[in-house]
Short mmCIF file of N, CA and C in Angstrom, two decimals:
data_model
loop_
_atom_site.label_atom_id
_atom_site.label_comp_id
_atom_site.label_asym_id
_atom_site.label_seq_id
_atom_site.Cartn_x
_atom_site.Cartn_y
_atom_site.Cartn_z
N UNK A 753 -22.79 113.28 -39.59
CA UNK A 753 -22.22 112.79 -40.82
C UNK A 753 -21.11 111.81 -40.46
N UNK A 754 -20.82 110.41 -41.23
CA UNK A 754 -19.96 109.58 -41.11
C UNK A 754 -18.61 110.07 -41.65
N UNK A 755 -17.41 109.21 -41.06
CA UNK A 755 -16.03 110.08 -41.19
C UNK A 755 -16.36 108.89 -42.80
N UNK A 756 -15.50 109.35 -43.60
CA UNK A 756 -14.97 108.32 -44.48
C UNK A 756 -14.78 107.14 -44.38
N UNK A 757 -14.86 105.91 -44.82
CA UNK A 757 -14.76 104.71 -44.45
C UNK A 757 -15.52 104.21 -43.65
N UNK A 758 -16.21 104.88 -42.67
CA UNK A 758 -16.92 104.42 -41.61
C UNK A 758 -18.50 104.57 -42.17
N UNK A 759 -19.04 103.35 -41.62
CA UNK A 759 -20.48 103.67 -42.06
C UNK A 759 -21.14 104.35 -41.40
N UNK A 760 -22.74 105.33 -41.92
CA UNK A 760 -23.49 105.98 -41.45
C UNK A 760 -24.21 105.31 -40.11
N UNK A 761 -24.33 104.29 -40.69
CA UNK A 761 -25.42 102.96 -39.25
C UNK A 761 -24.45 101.91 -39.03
N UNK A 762 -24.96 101.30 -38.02
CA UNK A 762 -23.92 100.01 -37.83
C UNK A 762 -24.65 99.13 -38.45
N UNK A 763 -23.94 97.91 -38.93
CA UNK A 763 -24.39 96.57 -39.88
C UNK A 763 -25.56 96.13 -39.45
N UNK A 764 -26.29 95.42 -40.03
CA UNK A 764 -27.71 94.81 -39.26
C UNK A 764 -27.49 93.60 -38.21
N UNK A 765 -27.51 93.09 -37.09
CA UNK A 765 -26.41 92.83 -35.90
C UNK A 765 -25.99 92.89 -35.12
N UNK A 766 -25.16 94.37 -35.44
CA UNK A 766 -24.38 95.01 -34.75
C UNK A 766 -24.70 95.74 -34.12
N UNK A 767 -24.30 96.44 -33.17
CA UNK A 767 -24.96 97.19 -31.89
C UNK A 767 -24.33 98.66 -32.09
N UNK A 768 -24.91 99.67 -31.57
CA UNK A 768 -24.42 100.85 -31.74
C UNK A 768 -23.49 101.12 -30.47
N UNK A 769 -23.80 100.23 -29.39
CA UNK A 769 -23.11 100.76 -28.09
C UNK A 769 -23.17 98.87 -27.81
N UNK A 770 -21.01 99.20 -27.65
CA UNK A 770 -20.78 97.72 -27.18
C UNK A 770 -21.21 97.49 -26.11
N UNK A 771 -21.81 98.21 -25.34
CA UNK A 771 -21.71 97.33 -24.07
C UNK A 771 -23.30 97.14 -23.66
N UNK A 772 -24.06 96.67 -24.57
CA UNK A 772 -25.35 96.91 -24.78
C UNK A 772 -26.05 95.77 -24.19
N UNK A 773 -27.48 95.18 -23.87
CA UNK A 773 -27.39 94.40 -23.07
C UNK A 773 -27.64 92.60 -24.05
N UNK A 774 -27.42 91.49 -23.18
CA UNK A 774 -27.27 90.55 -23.96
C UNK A 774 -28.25 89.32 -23.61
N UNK A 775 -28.49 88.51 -24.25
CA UNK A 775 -29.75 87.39 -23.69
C UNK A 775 -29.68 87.19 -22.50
N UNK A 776 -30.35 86.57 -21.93
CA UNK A 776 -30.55 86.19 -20.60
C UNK A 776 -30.78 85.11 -20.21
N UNK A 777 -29.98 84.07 -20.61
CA UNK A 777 -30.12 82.69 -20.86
C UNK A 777 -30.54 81.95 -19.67
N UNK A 778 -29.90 82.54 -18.39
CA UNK A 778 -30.76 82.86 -17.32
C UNK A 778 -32.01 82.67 -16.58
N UNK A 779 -32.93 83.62 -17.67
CA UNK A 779 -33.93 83.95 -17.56
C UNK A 779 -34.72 82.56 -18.43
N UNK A 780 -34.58 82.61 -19.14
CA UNK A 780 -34.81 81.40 -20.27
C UNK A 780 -34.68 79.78 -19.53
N UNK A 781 -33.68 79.69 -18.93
CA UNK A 781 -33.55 78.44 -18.31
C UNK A 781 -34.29 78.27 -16.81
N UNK A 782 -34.45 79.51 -15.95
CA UNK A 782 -35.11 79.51 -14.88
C UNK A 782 -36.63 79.01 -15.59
N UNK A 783 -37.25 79.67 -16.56
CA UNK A 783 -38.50 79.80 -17.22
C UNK A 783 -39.04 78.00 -17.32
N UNK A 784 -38.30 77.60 -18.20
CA UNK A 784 -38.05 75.75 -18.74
C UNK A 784 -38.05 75.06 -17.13
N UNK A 785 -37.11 75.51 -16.41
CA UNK A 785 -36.92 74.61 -14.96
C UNK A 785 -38.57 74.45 -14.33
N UNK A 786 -38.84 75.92 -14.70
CA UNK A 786 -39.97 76.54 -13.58
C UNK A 786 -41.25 75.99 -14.14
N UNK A 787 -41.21 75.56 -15.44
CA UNK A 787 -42.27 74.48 -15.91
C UNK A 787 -42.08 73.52 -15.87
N UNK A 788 -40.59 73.07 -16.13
CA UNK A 788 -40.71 71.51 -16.09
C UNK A 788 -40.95 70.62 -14.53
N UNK A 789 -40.65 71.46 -13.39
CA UNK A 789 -40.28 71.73 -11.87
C UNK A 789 -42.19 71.82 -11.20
N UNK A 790 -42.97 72.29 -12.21
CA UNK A 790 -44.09 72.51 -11.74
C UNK A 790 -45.29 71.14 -12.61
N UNK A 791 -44.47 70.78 -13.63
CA UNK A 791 -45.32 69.39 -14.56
C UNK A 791 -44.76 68.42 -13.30
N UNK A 792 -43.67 67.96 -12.81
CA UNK A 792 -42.98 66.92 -12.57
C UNK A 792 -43.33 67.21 -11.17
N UNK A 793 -43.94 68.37 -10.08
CA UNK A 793 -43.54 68.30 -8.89
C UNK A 793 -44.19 67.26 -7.69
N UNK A 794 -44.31 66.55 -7.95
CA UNK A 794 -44.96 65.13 -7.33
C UNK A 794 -43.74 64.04 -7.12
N UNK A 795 -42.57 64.63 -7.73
CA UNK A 795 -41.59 63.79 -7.67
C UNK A 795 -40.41 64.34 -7.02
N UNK A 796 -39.29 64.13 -5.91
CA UNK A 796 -38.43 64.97 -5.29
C UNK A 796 -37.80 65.34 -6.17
N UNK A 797 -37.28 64.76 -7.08
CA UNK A 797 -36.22 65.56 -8.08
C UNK A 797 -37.11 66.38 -9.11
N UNK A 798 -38.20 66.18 -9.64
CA UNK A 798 -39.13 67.02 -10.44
C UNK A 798 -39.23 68.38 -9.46
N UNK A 799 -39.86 68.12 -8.24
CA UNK A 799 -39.87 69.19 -7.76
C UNK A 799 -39.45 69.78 -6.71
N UNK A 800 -38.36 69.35 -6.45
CA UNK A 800 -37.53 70.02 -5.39
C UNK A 800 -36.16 70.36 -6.30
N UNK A 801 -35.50 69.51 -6.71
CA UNK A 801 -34.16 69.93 -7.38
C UNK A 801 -34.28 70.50 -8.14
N UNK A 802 -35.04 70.52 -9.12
CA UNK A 802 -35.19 71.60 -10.38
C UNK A 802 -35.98 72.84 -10.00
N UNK A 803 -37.20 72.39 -8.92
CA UNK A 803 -37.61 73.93 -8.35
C UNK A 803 -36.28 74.64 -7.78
N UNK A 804 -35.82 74.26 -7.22
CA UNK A 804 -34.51 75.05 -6.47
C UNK A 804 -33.69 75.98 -7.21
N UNK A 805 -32.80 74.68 -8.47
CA UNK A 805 -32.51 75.36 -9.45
C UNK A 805 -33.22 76.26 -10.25
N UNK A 806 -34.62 76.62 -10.75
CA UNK A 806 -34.91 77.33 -11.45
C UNK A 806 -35.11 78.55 -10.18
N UNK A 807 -35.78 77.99 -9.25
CA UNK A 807 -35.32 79.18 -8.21
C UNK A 807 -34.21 79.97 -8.58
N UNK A 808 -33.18 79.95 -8.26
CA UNK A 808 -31.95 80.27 -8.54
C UNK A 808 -31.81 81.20 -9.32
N UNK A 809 -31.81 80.24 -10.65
CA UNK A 809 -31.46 80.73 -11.85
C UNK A 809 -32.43 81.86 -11.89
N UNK A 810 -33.53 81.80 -11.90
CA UNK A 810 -34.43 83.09 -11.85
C UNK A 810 -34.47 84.43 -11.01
N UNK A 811 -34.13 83.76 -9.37
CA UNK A 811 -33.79 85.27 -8.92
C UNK A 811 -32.31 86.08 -9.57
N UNK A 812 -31.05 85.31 -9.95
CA UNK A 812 -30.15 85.38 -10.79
C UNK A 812 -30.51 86.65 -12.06
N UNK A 813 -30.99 85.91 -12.42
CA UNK A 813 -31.83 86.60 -13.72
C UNK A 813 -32.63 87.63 -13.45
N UNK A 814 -33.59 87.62 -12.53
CA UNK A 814 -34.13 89.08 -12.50
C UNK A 814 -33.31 89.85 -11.77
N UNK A 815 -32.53 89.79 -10.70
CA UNK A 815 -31.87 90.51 -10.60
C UNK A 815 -30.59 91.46 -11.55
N UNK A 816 -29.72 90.37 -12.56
CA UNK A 816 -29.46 90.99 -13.78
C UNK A 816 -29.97 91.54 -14.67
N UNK A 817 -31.58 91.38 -14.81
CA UNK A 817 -31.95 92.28 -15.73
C UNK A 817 -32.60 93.45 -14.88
N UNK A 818 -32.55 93.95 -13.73
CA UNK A 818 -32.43 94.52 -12.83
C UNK A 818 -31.40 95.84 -13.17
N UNK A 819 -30.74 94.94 -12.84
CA UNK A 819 -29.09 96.04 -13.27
C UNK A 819 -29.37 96.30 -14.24
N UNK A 820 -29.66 96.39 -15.46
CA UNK A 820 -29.85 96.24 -16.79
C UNK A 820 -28.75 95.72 -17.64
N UNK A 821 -28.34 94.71 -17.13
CA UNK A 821 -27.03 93.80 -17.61
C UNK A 821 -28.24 92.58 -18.44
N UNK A 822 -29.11 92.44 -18.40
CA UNK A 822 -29.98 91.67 -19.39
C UNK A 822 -31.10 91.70 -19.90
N UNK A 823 -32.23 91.40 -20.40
CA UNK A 823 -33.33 91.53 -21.13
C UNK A 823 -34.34 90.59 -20.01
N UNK A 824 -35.39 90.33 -20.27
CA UNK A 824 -36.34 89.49 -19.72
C UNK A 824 -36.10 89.27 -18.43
N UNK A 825 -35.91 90.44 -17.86
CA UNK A 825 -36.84 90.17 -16.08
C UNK A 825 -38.38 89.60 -15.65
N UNK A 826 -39.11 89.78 -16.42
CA UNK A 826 -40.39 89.36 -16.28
C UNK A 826 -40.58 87.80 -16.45
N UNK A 827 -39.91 87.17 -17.60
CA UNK A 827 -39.35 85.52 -17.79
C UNK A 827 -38.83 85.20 -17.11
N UNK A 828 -38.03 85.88 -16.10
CA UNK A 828 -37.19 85.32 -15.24
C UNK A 828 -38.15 85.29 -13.63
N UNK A 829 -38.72 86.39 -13.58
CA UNK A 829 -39.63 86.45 -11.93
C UNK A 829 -40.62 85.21 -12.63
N UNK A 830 -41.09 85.14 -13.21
CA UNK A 830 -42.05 84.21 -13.86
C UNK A 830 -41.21 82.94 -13.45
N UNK A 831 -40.72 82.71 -13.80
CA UNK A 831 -39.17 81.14 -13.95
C UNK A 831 -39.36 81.43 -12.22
N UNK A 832 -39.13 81.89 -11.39
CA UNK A 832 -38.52 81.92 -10.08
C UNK A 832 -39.96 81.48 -9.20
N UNK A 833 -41.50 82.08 -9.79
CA UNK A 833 -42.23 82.18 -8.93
C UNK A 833 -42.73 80.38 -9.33
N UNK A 834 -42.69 80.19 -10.45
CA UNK A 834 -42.96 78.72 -11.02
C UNK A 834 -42.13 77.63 -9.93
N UNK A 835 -40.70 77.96 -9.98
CA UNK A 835 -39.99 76.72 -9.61
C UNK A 835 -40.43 77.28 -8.18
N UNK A 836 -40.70 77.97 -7.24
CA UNK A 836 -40.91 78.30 -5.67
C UNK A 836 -42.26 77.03 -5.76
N UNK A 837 -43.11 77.56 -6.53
CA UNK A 837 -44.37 76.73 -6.37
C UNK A 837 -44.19 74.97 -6.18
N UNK A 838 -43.58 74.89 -7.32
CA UNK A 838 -43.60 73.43 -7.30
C UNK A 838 -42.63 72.72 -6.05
N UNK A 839 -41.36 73.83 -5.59
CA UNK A 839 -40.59 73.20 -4.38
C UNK A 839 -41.89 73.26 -3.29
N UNK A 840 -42.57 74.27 -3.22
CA UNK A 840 -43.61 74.34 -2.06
C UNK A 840 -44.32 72.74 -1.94
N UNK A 841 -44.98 73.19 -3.08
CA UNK A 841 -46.16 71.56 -3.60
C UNK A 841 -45.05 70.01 -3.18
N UNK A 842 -43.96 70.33 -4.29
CA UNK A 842 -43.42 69.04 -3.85
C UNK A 842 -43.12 68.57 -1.96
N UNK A 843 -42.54 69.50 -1.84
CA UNK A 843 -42.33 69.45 0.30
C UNK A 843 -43.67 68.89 0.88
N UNK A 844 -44.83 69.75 0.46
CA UNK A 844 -46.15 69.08 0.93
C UNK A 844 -46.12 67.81 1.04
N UNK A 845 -46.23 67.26 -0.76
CA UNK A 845 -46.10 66.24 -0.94
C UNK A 845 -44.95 65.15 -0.08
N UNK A 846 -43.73 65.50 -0.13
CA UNK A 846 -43.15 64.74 0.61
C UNK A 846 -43.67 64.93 2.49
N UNK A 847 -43.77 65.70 2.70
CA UNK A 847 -44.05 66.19 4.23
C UNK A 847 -45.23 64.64 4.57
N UNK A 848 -46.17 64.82 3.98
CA UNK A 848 -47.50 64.02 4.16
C UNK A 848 -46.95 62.68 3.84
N UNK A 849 -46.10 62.25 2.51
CA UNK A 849 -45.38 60.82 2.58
C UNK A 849 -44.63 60.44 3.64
N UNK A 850 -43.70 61.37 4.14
CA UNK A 850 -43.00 61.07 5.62
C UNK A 850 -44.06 60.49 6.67
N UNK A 851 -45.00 61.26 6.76
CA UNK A 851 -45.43 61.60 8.28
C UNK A 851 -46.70 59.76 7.90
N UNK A 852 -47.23 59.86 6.67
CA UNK A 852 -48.22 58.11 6.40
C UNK A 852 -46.82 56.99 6.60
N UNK A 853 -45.57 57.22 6.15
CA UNK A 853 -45.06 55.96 6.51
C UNK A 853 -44.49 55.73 7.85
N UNK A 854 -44.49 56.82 8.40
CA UNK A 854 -43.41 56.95 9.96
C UNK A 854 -44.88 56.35 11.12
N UNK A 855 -46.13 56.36 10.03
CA UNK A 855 -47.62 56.75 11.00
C UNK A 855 -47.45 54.44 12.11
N UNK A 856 -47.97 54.90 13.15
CA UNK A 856 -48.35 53.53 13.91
C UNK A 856 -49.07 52.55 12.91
N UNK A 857 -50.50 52.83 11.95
CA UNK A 857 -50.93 52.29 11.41
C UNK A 857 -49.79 51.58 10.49
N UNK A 858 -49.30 52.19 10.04
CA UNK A 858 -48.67 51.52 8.68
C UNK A 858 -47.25 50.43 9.32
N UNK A 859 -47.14 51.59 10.09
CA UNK A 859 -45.74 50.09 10.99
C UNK A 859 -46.80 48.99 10.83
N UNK A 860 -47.50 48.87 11.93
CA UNK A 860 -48.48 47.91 12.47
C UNK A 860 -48.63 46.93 10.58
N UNK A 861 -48.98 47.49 9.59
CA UNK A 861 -49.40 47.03 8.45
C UNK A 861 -48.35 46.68 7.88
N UNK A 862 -47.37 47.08 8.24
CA UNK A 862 -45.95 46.16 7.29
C UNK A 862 -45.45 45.21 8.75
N UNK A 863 -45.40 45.63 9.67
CA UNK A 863 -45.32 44.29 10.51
C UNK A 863 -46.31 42.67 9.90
N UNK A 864 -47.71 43.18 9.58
CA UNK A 864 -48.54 42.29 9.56
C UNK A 864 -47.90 41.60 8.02
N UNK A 865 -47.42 42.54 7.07
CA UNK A 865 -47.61 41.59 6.12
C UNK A 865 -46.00 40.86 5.86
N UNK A 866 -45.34 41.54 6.63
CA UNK A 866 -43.61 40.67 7.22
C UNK A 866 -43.66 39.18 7.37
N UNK A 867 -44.86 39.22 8.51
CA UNK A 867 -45.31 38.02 9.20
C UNK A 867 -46.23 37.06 8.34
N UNK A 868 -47.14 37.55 7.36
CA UNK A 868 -47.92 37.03 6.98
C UNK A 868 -47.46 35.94 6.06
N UNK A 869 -47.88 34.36 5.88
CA UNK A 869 -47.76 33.43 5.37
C UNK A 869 -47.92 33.15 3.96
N UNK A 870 -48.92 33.64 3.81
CA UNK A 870 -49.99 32.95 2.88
C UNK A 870 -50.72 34.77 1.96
N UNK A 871 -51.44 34.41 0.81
CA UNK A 871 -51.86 35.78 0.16
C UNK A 871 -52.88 36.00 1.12
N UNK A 872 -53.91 34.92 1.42
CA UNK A 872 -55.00 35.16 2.45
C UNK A 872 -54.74 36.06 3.59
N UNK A 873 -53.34 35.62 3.92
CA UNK A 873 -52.85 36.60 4.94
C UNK A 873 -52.62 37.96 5.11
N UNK A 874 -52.33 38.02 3.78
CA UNK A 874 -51.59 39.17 3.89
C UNK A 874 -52.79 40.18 2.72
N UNK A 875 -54.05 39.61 2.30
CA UNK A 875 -55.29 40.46 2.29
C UNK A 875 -56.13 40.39 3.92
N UNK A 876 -56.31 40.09 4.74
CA UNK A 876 -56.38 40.15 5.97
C UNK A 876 -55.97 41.36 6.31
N UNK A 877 -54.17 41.00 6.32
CA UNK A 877 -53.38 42.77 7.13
C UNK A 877 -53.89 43.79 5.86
N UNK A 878 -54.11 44.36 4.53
CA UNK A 878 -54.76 45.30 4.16
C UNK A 878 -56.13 45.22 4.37
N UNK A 879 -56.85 44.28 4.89
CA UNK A 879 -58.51 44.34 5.45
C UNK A 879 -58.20 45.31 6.90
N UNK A 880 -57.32 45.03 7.91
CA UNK A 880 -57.18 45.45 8.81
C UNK A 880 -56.69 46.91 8.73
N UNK A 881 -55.58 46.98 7.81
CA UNK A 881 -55.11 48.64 7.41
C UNK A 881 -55.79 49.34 7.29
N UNK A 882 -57.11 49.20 5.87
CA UNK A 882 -57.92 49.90 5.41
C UNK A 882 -58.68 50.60 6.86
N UNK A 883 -59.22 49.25 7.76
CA UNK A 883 -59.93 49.24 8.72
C UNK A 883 -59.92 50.56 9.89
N UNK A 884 -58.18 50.79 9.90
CA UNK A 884 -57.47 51.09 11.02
C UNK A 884 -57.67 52.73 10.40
N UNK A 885 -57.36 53.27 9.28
CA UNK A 885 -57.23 54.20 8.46
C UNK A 885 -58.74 54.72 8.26
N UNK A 886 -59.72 54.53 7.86
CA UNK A 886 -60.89 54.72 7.84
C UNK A 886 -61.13 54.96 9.58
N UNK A 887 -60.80 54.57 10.58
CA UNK A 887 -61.74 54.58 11.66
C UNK A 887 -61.01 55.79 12.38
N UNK A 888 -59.72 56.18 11.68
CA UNK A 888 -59.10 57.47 12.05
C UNK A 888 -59.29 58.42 11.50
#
C-alpha cells in the first residue's frame, strides 16, 4: 500500500529503480559506423577510420551492456563485428593498392609515360603495360 501522497506506481517514464539501465547510444552508433564502414569500405576513411571507430564504440558497448549498465549488447557485437569486417576488406584493399603501385611493371609504366611525347606515345607505354601485366 502507498504512504499518502505518494503514488501507488511510478508516472509513465519514470522508473521504479533509479539506477536502472539507460540507452546505449554506444551501441547505436557502433551499429550506423558498422554499416556505413562496411557500404564505404573500398575507401581508407570509409573503411578503416570508421571501421575502427565503430570497432570501438561497439566493443565499448557490449561490454557495458555486459555489466548491465546498458541495453543492446547484441546491436552493439553486431556494430563491432560489421566495422572489424570492413577494416579487414578495406586493408586488403589497400594492401593489394600498395603492393600494384610499388610493383616494377608500373614504375617501368609511369617512367614510360613521364617520358612520353606525344598521345601516340603514351598509348604505346599502356600497349606495353597491359602487355607486361597479362604475361605475368
Amino acid at each position: 500500500m502507498a504512504h499518502y501522497g505518494q503514488p501507488a506506481h511510478p508516472y509513465p517514464g519514470q522508473h521504479g529503480n533509479p539506477e536502472s539501465r539507460t540507452g546505449n547510444g554506444l551501441a547505436i552508433a557502433a551499429l550506423v559506423l558498422g554499416i556505413t564502414a562496411c557500404v564505404f569500405f573500398w575507401t581508407v576513411f570509409g573503411g578503416i577510420i570508421l571501421g575502427l571507430v565503430g570497432l570501438v564504440l561497439g566493443i565499448i558497448g557490449a561490454r557495458r551492456a555486459r555489466g548491465g549498465r546498458a541495453p543492446h549488447r547484441g546491436m552493439a557485437i553486431v556494430g563491432a563485428v560489421l566495422s572489424a569486417l570492413a577494416v579487414i576488406a578495406s586493408s586488403v584493399i589497400v594492401a593489394i593498392g600498395v603492393s600494384f603501385l610499388t610493383s616494377d611493371s608500373f614504375k617501368d609504366y609511369n617512367d614510360c609515360v613521364q617520358h612520353a611525347d606525344s598521345k601516340s606515345d603514351r598509348d604505346q607505354c599502356a600497349k606495353d603495360f597491359e602487355h607486361d601485366i597479362n604475361d605475368n
